[in-house]
């Protein structure tokens, strides 16, 4: 079963993340690398990526009738939460996906304390046969 695991963050977490020293940042990155290596070895990892902050996000819409697309800041520039990173995993069960999401939520922050990011878990849909 494929799942998308979405790590969300908010302004408070971003501020907290920004105050981490080099050792804390290294610990956080190592947590993510170790997790991804573990998932790769188990054959569960399809893709994992961290994202830049919401200030870099854009919404793009095709213009009716053609022409240059409409590009605006976003998504949710005024929002309190934003997507910080994601994984697509292929696991044996929903329970395994929940286990991974809960573990990801414990990524270390300042002084190694778990950041307890909210993590969204969504099954990946499949297109119907043609």
Coordinates of C-alpha atoms in Angstrom, one line a residue:
X1 CA 0.0 0.0 0.0
X2 CA 1.4 3.4 -1.0
X3 CA 1.1 6.3 1.4
X4 CA 2.2 9.9 1.3
X5 CA 3.5 11.1 4.6
X6 CA 3.5 14.9 4.9
X7 CA 5.4 16.6 7.6
X8 CA 3.8 19.9 8.5
X9 CA 5.3 22.8 10.3
X10 CA 4.1 26.1 11.6
X11 CA 5.7 29.5 12.3
X12 CA 6.6 28.5 15.9
X13 CA 8.4 25.3 14.7
X14 CA 10.2 27.3 12.1
X15 CA 11.3 29.8 14.7
X16 CA 12.4 26.9 16.9
X17 CA 14.2 25.3 14.0
X18 CA 16.0 28.5 13.3
X19 CA 17.4 28.8 16.8
X20 CA 19.0 25.3 16.7
X21 CA 22.8 25.3 16.8
X22 CA 25.0 23.4 14.5
X23 CA 25.0 20.2 16.6
X24 CA 21.2 20.3 16.8
X25 CA 20.9 20.8 13.1
X26 CA 23.3 18.0 12.4
X27 CA 21.3 15.7 14.8
X28 CA 18.1 16.6 12.9
X29 CA 19.6 15.9 9.5
X30 CA 21.2 12.6 10.7
X31 CA 17.7 11.5 12.0
X32 CA 16.3 12.1 8.5
X33 CA 19.2 10.3 6.7
X34 CA 19.0 7.3 9.1
X35 CA 15.2 7.1 8.6
X36 CA 15.6 7.2 4.8
X37 CA 18.4 4.6 4.8
X38 CA 16.2 2.3 7.0
X39 CA 13.2 2.7 4.7
X40 CA 15.4 2.1 1.6
X41 CA 16.9 -1.1 3.0
X42 CA 13.4 -2.4 3.8
X43 CA 12.3 -1.6 0.3
X44 CA 9.6 0.8 1.6
X45 CA 10.9 4.2 0.4
X46 CA 9.8 5.5 -3.0
X47 CA 10.8 9.2 -2.5
X48 CA 11.5 11.6 0.3
X49 CA 12.1 15.3 0.0
X50 CA 12.4 18.3 2.3
X51 CA 10.9 21.5 1.0
X52 CA 11.9 25.2 1.2
X53 CA 9.9 27.6 3.3
X54 CA 6.5 28.9 2.3
X55 CA 8.0 32.2 1.2
X56 CA 9.3 30.3 -1.9
X57 CA 5.9 28.7 -2.8
X58 CA 3.9 29.8 -5.8
X59 CA 0.4 29.0 -7.1
X60 CA 0.3 28.7 -10.8
X61 CA -3.0 28.7 -12.8
X62 CA -3.4 28.5 -16.6
X63 CA -5.0 31.7 -18.0
X64 CA -8.4 31.1 -19.6
X65 CA -7.9 31.6 -23.3
X66 CA -4.2 31.0 -23.2
X67 CA -1.4 33.4 -22.6
X68 CA 1.1 33.7 -19.7
X69 CA 0.0 31.7 -16.6
X70 CA -1.2 33.5 -13.4
X71 CA 1.5 33.2 -10.8
X72 CA 0.8 34.2 -7.2
X73 CA 2.5 33.8 -3.8
X74 CA 1.3 30.7 -2.0
X75 CA 0.0 28.4 -1.0
X76 CA -1.4 29.9 2.1
X77 CA 1.1 32.7 2.6
X78 CA -0.9 33.9 5.6
X79 CA -1.4 30.4 6.9
X80 CA -0.2 29.2 10.2
X81 CA 1.0 25.8 8.9
X82 CA 2.9 24.7 5.8
X83 CA 4.3 21.6 4.3
X84 CA 7.9 21.1 5.3
X85 CA 8.7 17.8 3.6
X86 CA 7.2 14.5 2.4
X87 CA 7.8 10.8 1.9
X88 CA 6.1 8.4 -0.4
X89 CA 6.4 4.9 1.0
X90 CA 5.1 1.5 -0.1
X91 CA 4.3 -0.5 3.1
X92 CA 2.5 -3.7 4.0
X93 CA -0.2 -2.1 6.1
X94 CA -1.8 1.1 7.3
X95 CA -0.4 0.3 10.8
X96 CA 3.1 0.4 9.4
X97 CA 2.4 3.8 7.8
X98 CA 1.1 5.1 11.1
X99 CA 4.2 3.8 12.9
X100 CA 6.4 5.7 10.4
X101 CA 4.4 8.9 10.6
X102 CA 4.6 8.8 14.4
X103 CA 8.3 8.3 14.3
X104 CA 8.8 11.1 11.8
X105 CA 7.0 13.4 14.2
X106 CA 9.7 12.8 16.8
X107 CA 12.5 14.4 14.6
X108 CA 14.9 16.0 17.0
X109 CA 15.0 19.8 17.4
X110 CA 16.8 22.1 19.8
X111 CA 18.8 20.2 22.4
X112 CA 17.6 16.9 20.8
X113 CA 14.1 17.4 22.1
X114 CA 11.4 15.8 19.8
X115 CA 9.8 18.5 17.6
X116 CA 6.5 16.6 17.5
X117 CA 5.6 18.0 14.1
X118 CA 2.1 17.2 12.9
X119 CA 2.3 14.5 10.3
X120 CA -0.5 13.9 7.8
X121 CA -0.9 10.4 6.3
X122 CA -2.7 9.9 3.0
X123 CA -3.1 6.8 0.9
X124 CA -1.9 7.3 -2.6
X125 CA -4.9 6.7 -5.0
X126 CA -4.6 4.7 -8.1
X127 CA -6.2 5.5 -11.5
X128 CA -8.9 3.2 -12.6
X129 CA -8.0 0.7 -15.4
X130 CA -8.5 2.1 -18.9

